[in-house]
Short mmCIF file of C-alpha atoms in Angstrom, two decimals:
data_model
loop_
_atom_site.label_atom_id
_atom_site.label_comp_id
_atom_site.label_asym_id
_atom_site.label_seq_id
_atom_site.Cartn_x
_atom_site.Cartn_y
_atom_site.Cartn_z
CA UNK S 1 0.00 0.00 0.00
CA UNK S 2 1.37 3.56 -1.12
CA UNK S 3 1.07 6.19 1.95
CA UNK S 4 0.08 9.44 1.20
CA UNK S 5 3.73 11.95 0.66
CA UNK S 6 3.34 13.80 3.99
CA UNK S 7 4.49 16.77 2.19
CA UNK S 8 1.92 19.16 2.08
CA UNK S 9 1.38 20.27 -1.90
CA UNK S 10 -0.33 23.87 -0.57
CA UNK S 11 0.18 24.41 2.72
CA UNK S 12 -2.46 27.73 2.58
CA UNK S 13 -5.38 24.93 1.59
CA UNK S 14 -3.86 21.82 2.61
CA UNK S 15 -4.07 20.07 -0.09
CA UNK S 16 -1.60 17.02 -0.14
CA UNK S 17 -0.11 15.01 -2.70
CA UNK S 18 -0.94 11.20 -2.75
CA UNK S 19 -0.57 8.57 -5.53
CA UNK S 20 0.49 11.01 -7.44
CA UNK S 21 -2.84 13.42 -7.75
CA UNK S 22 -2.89 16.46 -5.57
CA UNK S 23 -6.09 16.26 -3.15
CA UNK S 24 -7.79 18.38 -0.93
CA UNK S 25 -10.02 17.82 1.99
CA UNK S 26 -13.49 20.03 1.55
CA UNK S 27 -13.42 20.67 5.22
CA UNK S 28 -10.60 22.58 4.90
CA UNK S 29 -12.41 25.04 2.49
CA UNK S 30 -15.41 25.31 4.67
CA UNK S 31 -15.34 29.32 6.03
CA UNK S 32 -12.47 30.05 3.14
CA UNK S 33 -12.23 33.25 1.45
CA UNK S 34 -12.89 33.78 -1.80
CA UNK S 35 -11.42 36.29 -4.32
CA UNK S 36 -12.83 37.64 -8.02
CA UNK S 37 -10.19 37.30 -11.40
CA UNK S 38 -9.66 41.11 -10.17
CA UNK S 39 -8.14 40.07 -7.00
CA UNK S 40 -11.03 40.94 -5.00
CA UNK S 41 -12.62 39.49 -1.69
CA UNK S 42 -16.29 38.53 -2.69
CA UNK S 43 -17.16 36.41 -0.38
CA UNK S 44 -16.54 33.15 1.99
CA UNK S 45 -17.38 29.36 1.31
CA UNK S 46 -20.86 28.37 3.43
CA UNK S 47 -21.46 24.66 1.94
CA UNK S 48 -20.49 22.20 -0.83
CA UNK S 49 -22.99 20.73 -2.74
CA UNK S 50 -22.21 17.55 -4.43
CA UNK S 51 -23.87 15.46 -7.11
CA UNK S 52 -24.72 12.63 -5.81
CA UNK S 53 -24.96 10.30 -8.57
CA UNK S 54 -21.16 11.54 -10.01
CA UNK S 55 -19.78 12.38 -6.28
CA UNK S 56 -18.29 15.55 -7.87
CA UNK S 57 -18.80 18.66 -6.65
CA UNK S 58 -21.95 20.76 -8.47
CA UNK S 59 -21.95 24.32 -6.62
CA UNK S 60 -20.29 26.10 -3.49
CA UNK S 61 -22.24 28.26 -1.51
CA UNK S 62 -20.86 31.77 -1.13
CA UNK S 63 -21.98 34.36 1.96
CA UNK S 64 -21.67 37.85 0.54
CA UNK S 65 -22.03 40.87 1.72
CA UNK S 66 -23.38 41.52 5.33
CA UNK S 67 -21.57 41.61 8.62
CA UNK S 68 -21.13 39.05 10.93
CA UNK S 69 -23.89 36.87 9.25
CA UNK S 70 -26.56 39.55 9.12
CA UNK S 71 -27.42 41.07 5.90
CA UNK S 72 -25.57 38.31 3.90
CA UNK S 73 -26.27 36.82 0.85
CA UNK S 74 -25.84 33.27 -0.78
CA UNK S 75 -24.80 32.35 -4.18
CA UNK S 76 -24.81 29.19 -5.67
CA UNK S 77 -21.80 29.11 -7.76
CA UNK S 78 -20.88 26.63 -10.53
CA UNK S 79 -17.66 24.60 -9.26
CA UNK S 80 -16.07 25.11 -12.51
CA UNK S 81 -16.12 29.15 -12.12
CA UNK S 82 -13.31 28.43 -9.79
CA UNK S 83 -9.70 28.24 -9.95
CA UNK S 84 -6.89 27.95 -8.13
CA UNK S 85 -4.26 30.31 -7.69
CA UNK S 86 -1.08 28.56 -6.76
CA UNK S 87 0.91 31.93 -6.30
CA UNK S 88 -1.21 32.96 -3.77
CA UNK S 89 -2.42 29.61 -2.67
CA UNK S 90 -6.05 30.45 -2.46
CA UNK S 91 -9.18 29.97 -4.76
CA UNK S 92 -9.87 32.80 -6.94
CA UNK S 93 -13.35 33.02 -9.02
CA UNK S 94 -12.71 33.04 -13.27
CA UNK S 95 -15.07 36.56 -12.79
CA UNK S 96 -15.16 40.11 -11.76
CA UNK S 97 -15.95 41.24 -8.51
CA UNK S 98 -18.48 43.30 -10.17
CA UNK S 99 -20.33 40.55 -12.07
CA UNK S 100 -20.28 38.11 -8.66
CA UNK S 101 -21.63 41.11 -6.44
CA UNK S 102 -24.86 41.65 -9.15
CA UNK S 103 -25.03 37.43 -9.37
CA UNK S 104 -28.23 35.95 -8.56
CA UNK S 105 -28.40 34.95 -4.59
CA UNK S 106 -31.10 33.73 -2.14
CA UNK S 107 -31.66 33.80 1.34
CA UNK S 108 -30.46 31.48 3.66
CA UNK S 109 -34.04 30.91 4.40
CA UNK S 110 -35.00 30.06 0.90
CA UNK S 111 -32.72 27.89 -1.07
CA UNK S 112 -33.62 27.23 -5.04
CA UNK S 113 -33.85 24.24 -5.69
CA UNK S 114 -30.77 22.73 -7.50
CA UNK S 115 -31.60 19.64 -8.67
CA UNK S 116 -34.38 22.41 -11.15
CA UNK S 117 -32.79 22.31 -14.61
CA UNK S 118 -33.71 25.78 -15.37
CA UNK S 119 -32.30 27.33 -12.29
CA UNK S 120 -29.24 25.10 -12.90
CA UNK S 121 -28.98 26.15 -16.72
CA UNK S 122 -29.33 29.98 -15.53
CA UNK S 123 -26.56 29.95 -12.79
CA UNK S 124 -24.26 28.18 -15.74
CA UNK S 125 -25.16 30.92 -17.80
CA UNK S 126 -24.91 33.39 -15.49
CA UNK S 127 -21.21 32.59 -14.98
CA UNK S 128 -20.53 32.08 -18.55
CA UNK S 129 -19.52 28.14 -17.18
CA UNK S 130 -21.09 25.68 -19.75
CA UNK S 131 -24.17 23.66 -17.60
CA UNK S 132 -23.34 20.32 -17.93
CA UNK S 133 -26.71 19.30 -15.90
CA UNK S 134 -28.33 16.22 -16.62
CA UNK S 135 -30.10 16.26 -13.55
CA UNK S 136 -30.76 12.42 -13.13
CA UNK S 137 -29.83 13.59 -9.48
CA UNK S 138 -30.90 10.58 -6.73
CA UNK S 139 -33.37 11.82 -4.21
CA UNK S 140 -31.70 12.12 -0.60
CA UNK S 141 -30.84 13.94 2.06
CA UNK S 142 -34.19 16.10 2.37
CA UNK S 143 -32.50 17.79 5.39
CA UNK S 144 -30.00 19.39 3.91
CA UNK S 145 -30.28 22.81 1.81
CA UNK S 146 -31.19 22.80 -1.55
CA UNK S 147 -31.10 18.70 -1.59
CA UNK S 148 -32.61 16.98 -4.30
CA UNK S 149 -36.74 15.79 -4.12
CA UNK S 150 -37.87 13.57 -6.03
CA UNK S 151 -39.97 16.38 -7.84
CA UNK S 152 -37.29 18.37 -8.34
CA UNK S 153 -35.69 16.86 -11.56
CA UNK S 154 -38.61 16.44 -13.01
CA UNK S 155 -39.36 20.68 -13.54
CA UNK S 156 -38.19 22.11 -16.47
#
């Protein structure tokens, strides 16, 4: 059995390098900052949502705006808007600051739901990310924000 190289491959995000891939715990991004292309601070990571029929991840969850929690905003953001910035060993949007602070957001009261192929195919657009949604999403994990109903796949 290969152990994982105990050398830490970004120490910032801890990401590691094992069997030769470069991996990355998603706890560790849970409260990170984000920054636009322009170098900007728009926002900080509030959940992951994954796909649960590819285990990839579909969209993070960005708090916005506000103070202390109050007055924030969520976005649902496509997980291929995001890149990595190895310089400064932190995530960094593919998008202006100015384009993510005018993105569409909800409440945290009121998540869309994402399993909805038309609110899907407008947050792709939105971001100028190509939607790859094919929304054959498995119903689960009704307790958890914006999870997938069994409805839910089915509205177009």
């Amino acid at each position: 059995m290969i152990s994982p190289d105990p050398r830490p491959a970004d120490e910032s995000l801890g990401a590691v390098e094992m069997h030769g891939h470069r991996v990355l715990a998603a706890s560790k991004l849970d409260g990170e900052t984000i920054y636009s292309s322009d170098g900007d601070d728009v926002g900080k990571i509030k959940e992951i949502m994954l796909d649960m029929n590819s285990g990839r991840i579909a969209y993070v969850v960005l708090s916005c705006g506000g103070f202390l929690g109050l007055g924030d905003k969520l976005l649902a953001v496509p997980w291929n808007a995001f890149v990595i910035d190895p310089e400064r060993k932190r995530l960094q949007m593919s998008i202006s600051s100015e384009r993510i602070k005018n993105a569409p957001a909800f409440d945290k009261d009121s998540w869309p739901s994402m399993t909805n192929r038309a609110w899907a195919n407008s947050v792709h657009e939105y971001y100028g990310i190509e939607s790859n949604v094919k929304l054959d999403i498995t119903s689960g994990g009704d307790n958890l924000p914006g999870a997938a109903t069994s409805t839910d796949a089915e509205s177009v």
